mmCIF file with all atom_site columns, C-alpha atoms in Angstrom:
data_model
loop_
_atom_site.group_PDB
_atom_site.id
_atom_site.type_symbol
_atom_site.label_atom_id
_atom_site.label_alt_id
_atom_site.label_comp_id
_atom_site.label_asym_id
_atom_site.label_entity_id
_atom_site.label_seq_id
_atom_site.pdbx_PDB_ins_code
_atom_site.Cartn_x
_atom_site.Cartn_y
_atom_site.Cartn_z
_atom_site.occupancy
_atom_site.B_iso_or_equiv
_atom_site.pdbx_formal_charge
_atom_site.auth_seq_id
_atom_site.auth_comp_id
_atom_site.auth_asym_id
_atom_site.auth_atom_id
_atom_site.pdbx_PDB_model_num
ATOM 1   C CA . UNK A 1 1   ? 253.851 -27.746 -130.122 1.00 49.00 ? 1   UNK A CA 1
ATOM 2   C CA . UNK A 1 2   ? 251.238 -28.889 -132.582 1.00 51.00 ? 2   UNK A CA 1
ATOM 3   C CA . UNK A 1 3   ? 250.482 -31.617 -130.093 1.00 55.00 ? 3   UNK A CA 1
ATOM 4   C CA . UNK A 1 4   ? 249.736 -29.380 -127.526 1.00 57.00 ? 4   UNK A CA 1
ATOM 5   C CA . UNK A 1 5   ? 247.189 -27.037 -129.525 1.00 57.00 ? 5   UNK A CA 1
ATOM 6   C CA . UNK A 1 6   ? 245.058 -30.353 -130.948 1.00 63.00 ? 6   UNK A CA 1
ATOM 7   C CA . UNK A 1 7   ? 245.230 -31.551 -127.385 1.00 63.00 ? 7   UNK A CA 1
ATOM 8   C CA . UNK A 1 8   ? 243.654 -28.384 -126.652 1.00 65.00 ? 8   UNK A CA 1
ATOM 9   C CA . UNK A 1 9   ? 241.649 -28.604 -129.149 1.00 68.00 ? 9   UNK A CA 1
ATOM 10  C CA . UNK A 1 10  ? 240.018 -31.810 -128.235 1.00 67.00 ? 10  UNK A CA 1
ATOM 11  C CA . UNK A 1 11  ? 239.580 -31.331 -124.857 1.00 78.00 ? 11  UNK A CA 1
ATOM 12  C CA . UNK A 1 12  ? 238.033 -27.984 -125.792 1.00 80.00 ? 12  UNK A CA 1
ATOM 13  C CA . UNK A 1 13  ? 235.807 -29.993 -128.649 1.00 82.00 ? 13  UNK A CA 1
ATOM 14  C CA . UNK A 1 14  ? 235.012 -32.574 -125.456 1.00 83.00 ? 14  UNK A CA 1
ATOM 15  C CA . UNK A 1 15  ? 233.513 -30.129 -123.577 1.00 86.00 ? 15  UNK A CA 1
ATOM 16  C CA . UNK A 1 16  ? 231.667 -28.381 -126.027 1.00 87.00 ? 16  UNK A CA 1
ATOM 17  C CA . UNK A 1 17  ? 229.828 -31.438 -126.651 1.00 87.00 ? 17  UNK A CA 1
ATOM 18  C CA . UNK A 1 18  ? 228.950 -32.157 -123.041 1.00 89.00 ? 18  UNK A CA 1
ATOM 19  C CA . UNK A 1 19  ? 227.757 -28.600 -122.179 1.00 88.00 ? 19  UNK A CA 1
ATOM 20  C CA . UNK A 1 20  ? 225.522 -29.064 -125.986 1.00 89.00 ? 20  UNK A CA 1
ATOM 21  C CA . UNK A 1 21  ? 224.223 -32.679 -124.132 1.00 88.00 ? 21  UNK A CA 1
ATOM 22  C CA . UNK A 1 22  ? 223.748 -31.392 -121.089 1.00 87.00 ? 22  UNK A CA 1
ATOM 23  C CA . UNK A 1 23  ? 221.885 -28.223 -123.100 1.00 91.00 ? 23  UNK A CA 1
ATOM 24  C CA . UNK A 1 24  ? 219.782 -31.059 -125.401 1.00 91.00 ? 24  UNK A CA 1
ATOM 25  C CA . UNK A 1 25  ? 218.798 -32.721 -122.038 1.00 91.00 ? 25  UNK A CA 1
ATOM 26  C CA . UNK A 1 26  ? 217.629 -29.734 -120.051 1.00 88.00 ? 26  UNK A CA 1
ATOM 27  C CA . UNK A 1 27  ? 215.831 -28.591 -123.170 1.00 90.00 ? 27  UNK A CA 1
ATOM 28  C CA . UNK A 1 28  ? 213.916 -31.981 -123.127 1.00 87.00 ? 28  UNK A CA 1
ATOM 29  C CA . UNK A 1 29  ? 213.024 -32.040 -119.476 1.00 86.00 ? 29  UNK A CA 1
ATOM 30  C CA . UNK A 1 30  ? 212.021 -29.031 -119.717 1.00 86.00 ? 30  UNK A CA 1
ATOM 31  C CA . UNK A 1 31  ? 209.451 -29.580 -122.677 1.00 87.00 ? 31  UNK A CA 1
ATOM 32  C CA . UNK A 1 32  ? 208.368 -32.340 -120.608 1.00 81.00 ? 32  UNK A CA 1
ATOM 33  C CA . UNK A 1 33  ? 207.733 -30.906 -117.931 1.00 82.00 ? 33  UNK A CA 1
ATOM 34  C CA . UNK A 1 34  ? 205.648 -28.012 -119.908 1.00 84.00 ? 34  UNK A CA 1
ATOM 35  C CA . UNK A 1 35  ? 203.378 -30.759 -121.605 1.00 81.00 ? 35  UNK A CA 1
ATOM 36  C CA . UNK A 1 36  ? 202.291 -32.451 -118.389 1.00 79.00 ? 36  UNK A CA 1
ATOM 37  C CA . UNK A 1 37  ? 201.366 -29.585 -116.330 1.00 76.00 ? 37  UNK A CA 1
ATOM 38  C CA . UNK A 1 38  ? 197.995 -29.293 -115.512 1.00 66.00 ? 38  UNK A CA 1
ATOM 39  C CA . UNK A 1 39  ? 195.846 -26.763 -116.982 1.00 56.00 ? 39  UNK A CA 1
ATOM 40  C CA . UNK A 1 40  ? 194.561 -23.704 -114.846 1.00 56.00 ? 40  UNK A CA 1
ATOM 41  C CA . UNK A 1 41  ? 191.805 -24.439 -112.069 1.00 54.00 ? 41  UNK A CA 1
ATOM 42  C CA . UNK A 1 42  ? 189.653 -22.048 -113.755 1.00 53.00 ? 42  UNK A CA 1
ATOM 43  C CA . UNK A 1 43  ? 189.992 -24.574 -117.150 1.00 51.00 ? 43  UNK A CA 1
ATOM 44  C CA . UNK A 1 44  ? 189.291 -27.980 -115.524 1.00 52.00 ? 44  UNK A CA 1
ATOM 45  C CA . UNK A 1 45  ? 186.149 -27.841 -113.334 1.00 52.00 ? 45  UNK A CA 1
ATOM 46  C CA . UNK A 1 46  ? 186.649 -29.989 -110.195 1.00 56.00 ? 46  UNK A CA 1
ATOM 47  C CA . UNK A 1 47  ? 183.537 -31.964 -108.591 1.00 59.00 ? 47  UNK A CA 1
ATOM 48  C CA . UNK A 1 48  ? 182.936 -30.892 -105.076 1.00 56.00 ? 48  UNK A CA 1
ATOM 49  C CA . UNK A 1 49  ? 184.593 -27.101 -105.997 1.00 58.00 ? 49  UNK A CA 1
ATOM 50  C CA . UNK A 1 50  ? 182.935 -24.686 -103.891 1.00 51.00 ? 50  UNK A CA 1
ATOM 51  C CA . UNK A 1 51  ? 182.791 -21.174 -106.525 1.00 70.00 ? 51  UNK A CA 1
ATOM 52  C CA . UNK A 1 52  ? 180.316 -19.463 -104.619 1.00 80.00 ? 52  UNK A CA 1
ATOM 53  C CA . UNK A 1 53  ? 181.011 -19.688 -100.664 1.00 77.00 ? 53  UNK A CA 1
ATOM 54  C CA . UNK A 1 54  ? 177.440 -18.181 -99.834  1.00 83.00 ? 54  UNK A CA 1
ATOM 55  C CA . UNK A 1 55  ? 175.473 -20.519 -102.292 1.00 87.00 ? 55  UNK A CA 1
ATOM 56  C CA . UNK A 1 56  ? 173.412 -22.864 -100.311 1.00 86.00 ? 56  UNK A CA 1
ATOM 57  C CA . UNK A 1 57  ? 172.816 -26.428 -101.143 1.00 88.00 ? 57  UNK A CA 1
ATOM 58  C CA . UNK A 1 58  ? 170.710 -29.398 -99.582  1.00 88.00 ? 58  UNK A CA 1
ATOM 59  C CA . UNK A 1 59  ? 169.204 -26.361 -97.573  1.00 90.00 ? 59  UNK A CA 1
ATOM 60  C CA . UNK A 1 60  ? 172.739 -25.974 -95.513  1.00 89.00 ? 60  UNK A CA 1
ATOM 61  C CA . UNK A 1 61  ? 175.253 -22.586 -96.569  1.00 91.00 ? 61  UNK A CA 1
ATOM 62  C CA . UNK A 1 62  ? 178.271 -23.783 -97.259  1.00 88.00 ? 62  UNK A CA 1
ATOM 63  C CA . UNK A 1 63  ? 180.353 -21.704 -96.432  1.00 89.00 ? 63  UNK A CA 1
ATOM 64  C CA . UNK A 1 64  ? 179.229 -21.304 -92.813  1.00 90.00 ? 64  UNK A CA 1
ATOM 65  C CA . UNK A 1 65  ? 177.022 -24.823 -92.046  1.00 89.00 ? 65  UNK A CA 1
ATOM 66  C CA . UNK A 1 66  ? 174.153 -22.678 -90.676  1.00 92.00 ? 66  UNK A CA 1
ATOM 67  C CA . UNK A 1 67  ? 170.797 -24.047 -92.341  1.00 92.00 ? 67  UNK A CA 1
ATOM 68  C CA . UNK A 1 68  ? 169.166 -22.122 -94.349  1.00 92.00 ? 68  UNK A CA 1
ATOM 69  C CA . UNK A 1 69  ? 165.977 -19.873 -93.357  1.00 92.00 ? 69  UNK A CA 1
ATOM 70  C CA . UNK A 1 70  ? 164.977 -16.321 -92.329  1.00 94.00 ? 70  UNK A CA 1
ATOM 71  C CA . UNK A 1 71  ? 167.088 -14.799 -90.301  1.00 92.00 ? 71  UNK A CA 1
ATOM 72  C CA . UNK A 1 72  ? 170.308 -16.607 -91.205  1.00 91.00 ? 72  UNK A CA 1
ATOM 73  C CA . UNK A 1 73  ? 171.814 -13.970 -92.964  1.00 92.00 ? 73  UNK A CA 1
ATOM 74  C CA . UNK A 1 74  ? 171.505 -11.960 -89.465  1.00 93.00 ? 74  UNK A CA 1
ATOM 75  C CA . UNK A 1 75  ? 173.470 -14.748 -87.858  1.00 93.00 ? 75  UNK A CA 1
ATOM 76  C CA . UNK A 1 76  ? 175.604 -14.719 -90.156  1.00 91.00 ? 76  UNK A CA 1
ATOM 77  C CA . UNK A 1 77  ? 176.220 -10.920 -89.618  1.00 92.00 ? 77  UNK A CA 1
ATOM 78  C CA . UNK A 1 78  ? 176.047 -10.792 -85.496  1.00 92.00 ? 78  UNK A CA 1
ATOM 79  C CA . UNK A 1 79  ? 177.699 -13.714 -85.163  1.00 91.00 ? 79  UNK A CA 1
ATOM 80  C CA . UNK A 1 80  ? 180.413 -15.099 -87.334  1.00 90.00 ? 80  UNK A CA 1
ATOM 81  C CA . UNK A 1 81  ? 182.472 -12.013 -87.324  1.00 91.00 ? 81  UNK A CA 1
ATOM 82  C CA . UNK A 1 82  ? 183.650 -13.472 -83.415  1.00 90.00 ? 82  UNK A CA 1
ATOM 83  C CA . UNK A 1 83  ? 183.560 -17.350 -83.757  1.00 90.00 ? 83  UNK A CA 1
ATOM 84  C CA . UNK A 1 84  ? 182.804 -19.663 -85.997  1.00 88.00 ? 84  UNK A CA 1
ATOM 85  C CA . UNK A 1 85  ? 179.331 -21.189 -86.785  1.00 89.00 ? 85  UNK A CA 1
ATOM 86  C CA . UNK A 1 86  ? 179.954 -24.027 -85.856  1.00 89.00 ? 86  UNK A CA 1
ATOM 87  C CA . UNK A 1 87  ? 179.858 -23.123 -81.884  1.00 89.00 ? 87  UNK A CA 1
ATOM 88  C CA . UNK A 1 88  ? 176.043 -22.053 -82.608  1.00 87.00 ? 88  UNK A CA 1
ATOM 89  C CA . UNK A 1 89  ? 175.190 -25.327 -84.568  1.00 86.00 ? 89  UNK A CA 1
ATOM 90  C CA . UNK A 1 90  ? 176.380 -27.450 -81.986  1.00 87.00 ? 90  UNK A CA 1
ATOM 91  C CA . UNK A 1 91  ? 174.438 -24.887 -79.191  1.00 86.00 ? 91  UNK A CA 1
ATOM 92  C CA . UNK A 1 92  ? 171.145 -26.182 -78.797  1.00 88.00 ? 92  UNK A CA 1
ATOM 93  C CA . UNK A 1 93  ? 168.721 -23.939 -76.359  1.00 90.00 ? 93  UNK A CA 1
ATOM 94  C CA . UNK A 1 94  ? 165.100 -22.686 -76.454  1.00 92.00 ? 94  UNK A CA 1
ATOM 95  C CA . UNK A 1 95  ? 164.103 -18.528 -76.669  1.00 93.00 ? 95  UNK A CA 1
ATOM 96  C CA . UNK A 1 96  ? 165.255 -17.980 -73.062  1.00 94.00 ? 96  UNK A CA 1
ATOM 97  C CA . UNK A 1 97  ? 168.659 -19.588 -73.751  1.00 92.00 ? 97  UNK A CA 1
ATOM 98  C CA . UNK A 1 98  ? 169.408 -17.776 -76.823  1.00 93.00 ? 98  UNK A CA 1
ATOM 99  C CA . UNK A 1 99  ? 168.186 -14.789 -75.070  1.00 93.00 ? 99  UNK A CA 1
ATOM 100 C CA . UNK A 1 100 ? 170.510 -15.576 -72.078  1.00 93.00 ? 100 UNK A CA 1
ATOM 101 C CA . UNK A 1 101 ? 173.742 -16.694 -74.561  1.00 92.00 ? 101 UNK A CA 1
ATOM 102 C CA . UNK A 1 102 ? 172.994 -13.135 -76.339  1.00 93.00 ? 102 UNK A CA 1
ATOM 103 C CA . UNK A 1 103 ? 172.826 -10.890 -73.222  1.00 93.00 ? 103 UNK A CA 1
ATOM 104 C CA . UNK A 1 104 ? 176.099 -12.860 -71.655  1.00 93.00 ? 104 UNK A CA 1
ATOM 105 C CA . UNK A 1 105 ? 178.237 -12.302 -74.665  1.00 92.00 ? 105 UNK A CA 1
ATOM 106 C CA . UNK A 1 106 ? 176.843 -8.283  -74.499  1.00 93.00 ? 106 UNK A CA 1
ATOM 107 C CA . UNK A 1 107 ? 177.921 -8.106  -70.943  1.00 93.00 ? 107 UNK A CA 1
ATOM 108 C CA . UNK A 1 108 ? 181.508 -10.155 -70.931  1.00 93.00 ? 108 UNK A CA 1
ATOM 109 C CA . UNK A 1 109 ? 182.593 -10.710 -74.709  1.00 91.00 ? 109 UNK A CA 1
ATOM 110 C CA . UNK A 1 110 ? 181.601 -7.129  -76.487  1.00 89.00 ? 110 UNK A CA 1
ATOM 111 C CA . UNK A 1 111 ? 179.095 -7.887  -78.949  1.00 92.00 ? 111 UNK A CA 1
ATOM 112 C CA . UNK A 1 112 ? 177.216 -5.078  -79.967  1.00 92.00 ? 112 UNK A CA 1
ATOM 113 C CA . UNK A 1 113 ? 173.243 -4.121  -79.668  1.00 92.00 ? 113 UNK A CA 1
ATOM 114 C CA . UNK A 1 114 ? 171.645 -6.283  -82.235  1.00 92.00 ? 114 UNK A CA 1
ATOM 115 C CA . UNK A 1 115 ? 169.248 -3.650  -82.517  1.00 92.00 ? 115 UNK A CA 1
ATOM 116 C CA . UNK A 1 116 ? 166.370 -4.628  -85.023  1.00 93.00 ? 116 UNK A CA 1
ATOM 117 C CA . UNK A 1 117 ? 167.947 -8.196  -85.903  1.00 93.00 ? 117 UNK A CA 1
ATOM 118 C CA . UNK A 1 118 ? 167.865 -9.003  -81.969  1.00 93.00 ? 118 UNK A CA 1
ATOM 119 C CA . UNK A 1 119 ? 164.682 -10.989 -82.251  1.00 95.00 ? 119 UNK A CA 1
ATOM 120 C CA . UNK A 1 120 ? 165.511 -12.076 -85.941  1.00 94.00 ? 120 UNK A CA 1
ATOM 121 C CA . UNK A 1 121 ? 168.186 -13.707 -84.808  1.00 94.00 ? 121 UNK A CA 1
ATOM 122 C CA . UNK A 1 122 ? 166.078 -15.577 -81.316  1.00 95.00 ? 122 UNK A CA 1
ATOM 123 C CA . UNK A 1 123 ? 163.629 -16.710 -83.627  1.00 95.00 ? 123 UNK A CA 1
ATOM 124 C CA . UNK A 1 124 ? 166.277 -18.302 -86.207  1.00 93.00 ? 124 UNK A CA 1
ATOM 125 C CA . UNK A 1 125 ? 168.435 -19.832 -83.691  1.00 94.00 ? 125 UNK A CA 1
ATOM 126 C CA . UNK A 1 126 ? 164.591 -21.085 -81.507  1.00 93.00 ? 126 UNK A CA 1
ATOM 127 C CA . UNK A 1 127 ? 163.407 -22.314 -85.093  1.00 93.00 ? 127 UNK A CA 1
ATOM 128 C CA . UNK A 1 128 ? 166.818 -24.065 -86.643  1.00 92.00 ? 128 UNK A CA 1
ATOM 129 C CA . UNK A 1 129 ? 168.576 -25.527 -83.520  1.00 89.00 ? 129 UNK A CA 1
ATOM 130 C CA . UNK A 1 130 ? 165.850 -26.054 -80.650  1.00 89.00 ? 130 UNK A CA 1
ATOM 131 C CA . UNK A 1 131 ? 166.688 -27.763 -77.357  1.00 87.00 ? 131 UNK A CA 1
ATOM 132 C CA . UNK A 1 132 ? 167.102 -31.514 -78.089  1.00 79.00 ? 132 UNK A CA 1
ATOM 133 C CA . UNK A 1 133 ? 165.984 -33.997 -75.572  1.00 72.00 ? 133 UNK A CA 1
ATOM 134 C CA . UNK A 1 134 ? 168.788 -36.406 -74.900  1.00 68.00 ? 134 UNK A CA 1
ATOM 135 C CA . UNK A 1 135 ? 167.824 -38.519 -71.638  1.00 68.00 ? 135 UNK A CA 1
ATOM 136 C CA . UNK A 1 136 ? 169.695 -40.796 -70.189  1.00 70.00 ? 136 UNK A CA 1
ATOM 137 C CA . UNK A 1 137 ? 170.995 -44.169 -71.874  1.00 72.00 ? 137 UNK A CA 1
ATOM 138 C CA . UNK A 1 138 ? 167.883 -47.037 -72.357  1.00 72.00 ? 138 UNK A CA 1
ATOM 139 C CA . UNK A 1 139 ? 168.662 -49.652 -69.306  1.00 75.00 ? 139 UNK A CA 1
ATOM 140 C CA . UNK A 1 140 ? 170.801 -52.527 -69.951  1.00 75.00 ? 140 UNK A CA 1
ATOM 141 C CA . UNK A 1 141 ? 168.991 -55.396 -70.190  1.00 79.00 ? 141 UNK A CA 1
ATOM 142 C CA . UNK A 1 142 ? 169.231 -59.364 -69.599  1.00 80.00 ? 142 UNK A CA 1
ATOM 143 C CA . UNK A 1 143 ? 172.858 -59.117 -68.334  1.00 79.00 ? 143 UNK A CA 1
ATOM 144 C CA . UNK A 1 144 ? 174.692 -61.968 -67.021  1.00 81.00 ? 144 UNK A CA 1
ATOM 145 C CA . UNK A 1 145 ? 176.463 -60.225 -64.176  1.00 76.00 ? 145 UNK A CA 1
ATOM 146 C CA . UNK A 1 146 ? 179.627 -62.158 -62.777  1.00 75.00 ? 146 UNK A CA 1
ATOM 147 C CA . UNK A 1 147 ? 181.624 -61.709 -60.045  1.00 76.00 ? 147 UNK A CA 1
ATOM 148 C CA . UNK A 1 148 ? 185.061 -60.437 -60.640  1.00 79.00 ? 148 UNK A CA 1
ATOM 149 C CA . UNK A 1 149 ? 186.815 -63.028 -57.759  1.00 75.00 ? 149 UNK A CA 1
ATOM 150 C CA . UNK A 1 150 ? 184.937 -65.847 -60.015  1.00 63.00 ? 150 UNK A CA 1
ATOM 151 C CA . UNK A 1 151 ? 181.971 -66.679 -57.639  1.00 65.00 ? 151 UNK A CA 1
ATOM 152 C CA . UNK A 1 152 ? 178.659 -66.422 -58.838  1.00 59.00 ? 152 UNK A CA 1
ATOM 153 C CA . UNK A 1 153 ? 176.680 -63.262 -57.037  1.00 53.00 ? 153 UNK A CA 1
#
C-alpha cells in the first residue's frame, strides 16, 4: 500500500509543479505585457493630434474645412447641423445662387429663417467660395490624326 500513497504522492508533487510553472509563466507574460504598454494619449503628445476641433490653422477650421472669415461661425450654425461642410465647399455660386440654394432648402428641406445671419451667411459663402470659371478644355493641338482602317485621312 505504501506504493500506492508515494505514487500518489508524486503524481500529486507532478502537478503541483506544473500548475506553479504554468503560474511563474503567466506571471511573466503578464509583467511583460504591463511594461510595454503604451502610456495614456493624454501623456505622449502625437503630431498631427487635433485637441481643439474649432481651432483654425493655415486660415482653414479644422474641424469643419470652411475657411476662416466673418460669418463662418454662422455657417457653421445654419448649416452643418443638416450636412456636412463639405457639400458647401465644393458649391461654388455668386449672391443670387446662394440666395437661390438658401430659399430652396427653406421651401423643400426645412431649414429654418436665418433671420439676422441670412445675409451674414450670403456674404461669407459670395466672399469664400465665389463662382469659378472653368471653360472648356484648351484645343488639342498638332495632332497626327490616323485612320482607324490604317489609311491615311
Amino acid at each position: 500500500m505504501k506504493k500506492r500513497s508515494s505514487k500518489k504522492e508524486g503524481n500529486s508533487q507532478y502537478r503541483m509543479m506544473i500548475l506553479a510553472g504554468f503560474i511563474v509563466i503567466f506571471t511573466f507574460l503578464s509583467i511583460l505585457v504591463i511594461l510595454t504598454m503604451d502610456a495614456p494619449e493624454e501623456s505622449q503628445p502625437q503630431e498631427g493630434l487635433v485637441r481643439d476641433p474649432e481651432r483654425i490653422e493655415n486660415g482653414i477650421h479644422l474641424r469643419t474645412g470652411l475657411k476662416a472669415g466673418e460669418g463662418m461661425e454662422a455657417v457653421i450654425r445654419h448649416c452643418t447641423p443638416c450636412h456636412s461642410a463639405s457639400l458647401v465647399t465644393q458649391n461654388r455660386m455668386d449672391a443670387a445662387g446662394w440666395e437661390s440654394t438658401i430659399h430652396w432648402m427653406q421651401e423643400t428641406q426645412n431649414l429654418w429663417d436665418l433671420g439676422e445671419d441670412h445675409e451674414l451667411v450670403v456674404r461669407y459663402l459670395t466672399r469664400e467660395y465665389p463662382v469659378e470659371s472653368k471653360g472648356r478644355r484648351q484645343a488639342l493641338k498638332n495632332i497626327e490624326w490616323y485612320s482607324l482602317d490604317g489609311q491615311n485621312p
